[in-house]
Coordinates of C-alpha atoms in Angstrom, one line a residue:
X223 CA 0.0 0.0 0.0
X224 CA 0.9 3.6 -0.4
X225 CA -0.1 6.6 1.7
X226 CA -2.1 9.3 -0.2
X227 CA -2.9 12.8 0.8
X228 CA -5.4 15.0 -1.2
X229 CA -5.6 18.7 -1.2
X230 CA -7.2 21.5 -3.3
X231 CA -10.9 21.1 -2.6
X232 CA -13.1 23.9 -1.5
X233 CA -16.1 26.0 -2.5
X234 CA -16.5 27.3 -6.0
X235 CA -19.3 28.8 -8.1
X236 CA -20.7 26.9 -11.0
X237 CA -18.6 27.4 -14.1
X238 CA -15.5 27.8 -12.1
X239 CA -12.4 25.6 -11.8
X240 CA -10.4 23.7 -9.2
X241 CA -7.3 21.6 -9.2
X242 CA -7.0 18.7 -6.8
X243 CA -3.7 17.3 -5.9
X244 CA -2.8 13.8 -4.5
X245 CA 0.6 13.3 -3.0
X246 CA 1.9 9.7 -2.8
X247 CA 4.3 8.6 -0.1
X248 CA 6.1 6.2 -2.4
X249 CA 7.1 7.0 -6.0
X250 CA 5.8 5.1 -9.0
X251 CA 4.7 1.8 -7.4
X252 CA 1.1 1.9 -8.6
X253 CA -0.1 0.3 -11.8
X254 CA -2.7 2.9 -11.9
X255 CA -4.2 5.8 -9.9
X256 CA -7.6 7.3 -9.9
X257 CA -10.0 9.9 -8.6
X258 CA -13.3 8.8 -7.1
X259 CA -16.1 10.9 -5.6
X260 CA -18.8 10.2 -3.1
X261 CA -21.9 12.0 -1.9
X262 CA -23.7 11.1 1.3
X263 CA -25.8 8.0 1.0
X264 CA -24.2 6.8 -2.3
X265 CA -21.3 4.6 -3.2
X266 CA -18.0 5.9 -4.6
X267 CA -18.1 6.9 -8.2
X268 CA -15.1 6.7 -10.4
X269 CA -14.3 10.0 -12.1
X270 CA -10.9 9.6 -13.8
X271 CA -8.1 7.2 -13.8
X272 CA -4.6 6.9 -15.3
X273 CA -2.5 3.8 -15.9
X274 CA 1.2 4.1 -15.2
X275 CA 1.9 4.1 -19.0
X276 CA -0.2 7.2 -19.4
X277 CA -3.5 6.0 -20.7
X278 CA -6.4 7.8 -19.1
X279 CA -10.1 7.2 -18.8
X280 CA -13.0 9.4 -17.6
X281 CA -16.5 9.0 -16.5
X282 CA -19.0 10.2 -19.1
X283 CA -20.2 12.9 -16.7
X284 CA -16.9 14.6 -16.6
X285 CA -15.4 14.0 -20.1
X286 CA -14.2 17.3 -21.6
X287 CA -14.2 19.1 -18.3
X288 CA -11.8 17.1 -16.1
X289 CA -8.2 16.2 -16.8
X290 CA -6.1 13.7 -14.8
X291 CA -2.4 14.1 -14.9
X292 CA 0.7 13.0 -13.0
X293 CA 4.0 14.5 -12.1
X294 CA 6.1 11.4 -11.4
X295 CA 9.1 13.5 -10.2
X296 CA 7.1 15.1 -7.5
X297 CA 4.9 11.9 -6.8
X298 CA 1.8 14.1 -7.3
X299 CA -1.4 13.3 -9.2
X300 CA -3.7 16.1 -10.3
X301 CA -7.3 16.4 -11.2
X302 CA -8.0 19.6 -13.1
X303 CA -11.7 20.4 -13.0
X304 CA -13.2 23.0 -15.3
X305 CA -16.7 24.2 -15.9
X306 CA -17.8 22.8 -12.6
X307 CA -21.5 22.0 -12.0
X308 CA -23.5 21.7 -8.8
X309 CA -23.8 18.0 -9.4
X310 CA -20.0 17.8 -9.1
X311 CA -20.3 18.5 -5.4
X312 CA -18.9 15.6 -3.5
X313 CA -16.0 14.3 -1.4
X314 CA -13.2 13.5 -3.8
X315 CA -10.8 10.7 -3.0
X316 CA -7.5 9.7 -4.5
X317 CA -6.9 6.0 -5.0
X318 CA -4.0 3.8 -6.0
X319 CA -3.9 0.2 -7.3
X320 CA -0.5 -1.3 -6.4
X321 CA -1.6 -4.9 -7.1
X322 CA -2.6 -4.6 -10.7
X323 CA -6.3 -5.3 -10.1
X324 CA -7.8 -2.4 -11.9
X325 CA -8.1 -4.1 -15.3
X326 CA -10.3 -2.7 -18.1
X327 CA -13.5 -4.1 -16.5
X328 CA -12.6 -2.9 -13.0
X329 CA -10.9 0.5 -13.7
X330 CA -13.7 2.3 -11.9
X331 CA -14.3 -0.5 -9.3
X332 CA -13.4 0.9 -5.9
X333 CA -12.6 -2.6 -4.6
X334 CA -9.7 -2.8 -7.2
X335 CA -7.8 -0.1 -5.4
X336 CA -5.9 -0.8 -2.2
X337 CA -4.8 2.6 -1.1
X338 CA -7.0 5.6 -0.4
X339 CA -6.6 9.2 0.7
X340 CA -8.7 10.9 3.3
X341 CA -10.7 12.9 0.8
X342 CA -11.1 16.6 0.0
X343 CA -14.5 18.2 -0.2
X344 CA -15.6 20.0 -3.4
X345 CA -18.7 22.2 -3.1
X346 CA -20.1 23.9 -6.3
X347 CA -22.8 26.5 -5.8
X348 CA -25.3 27.5 -8.5

């Protein structure tokens, strides 16, 4: 497992932007990393993920608005969120798969990820 720490959440108006950061305690040991989000009473929803080779995938709800990227030198993963909408309001979690479980059918399956951050709240007002 790897320790993950998120930052960058906060309140923002609809149409605005935020950039979330996720700092990993160990460099480059994950086969993939991802961002999930969760609202009270619902399960964690996969938002964006990136395999170590650079391939990225996005949930349909955020395509064209969110971008996942990684700075391997600094061990930081980012989620750039543009044109935010009230329905993007959630707790956002960074996750890492160090065991190679997040194959194509499980890329947005939370149980495929073994390391999680504590979350950072994003609140979008209309």
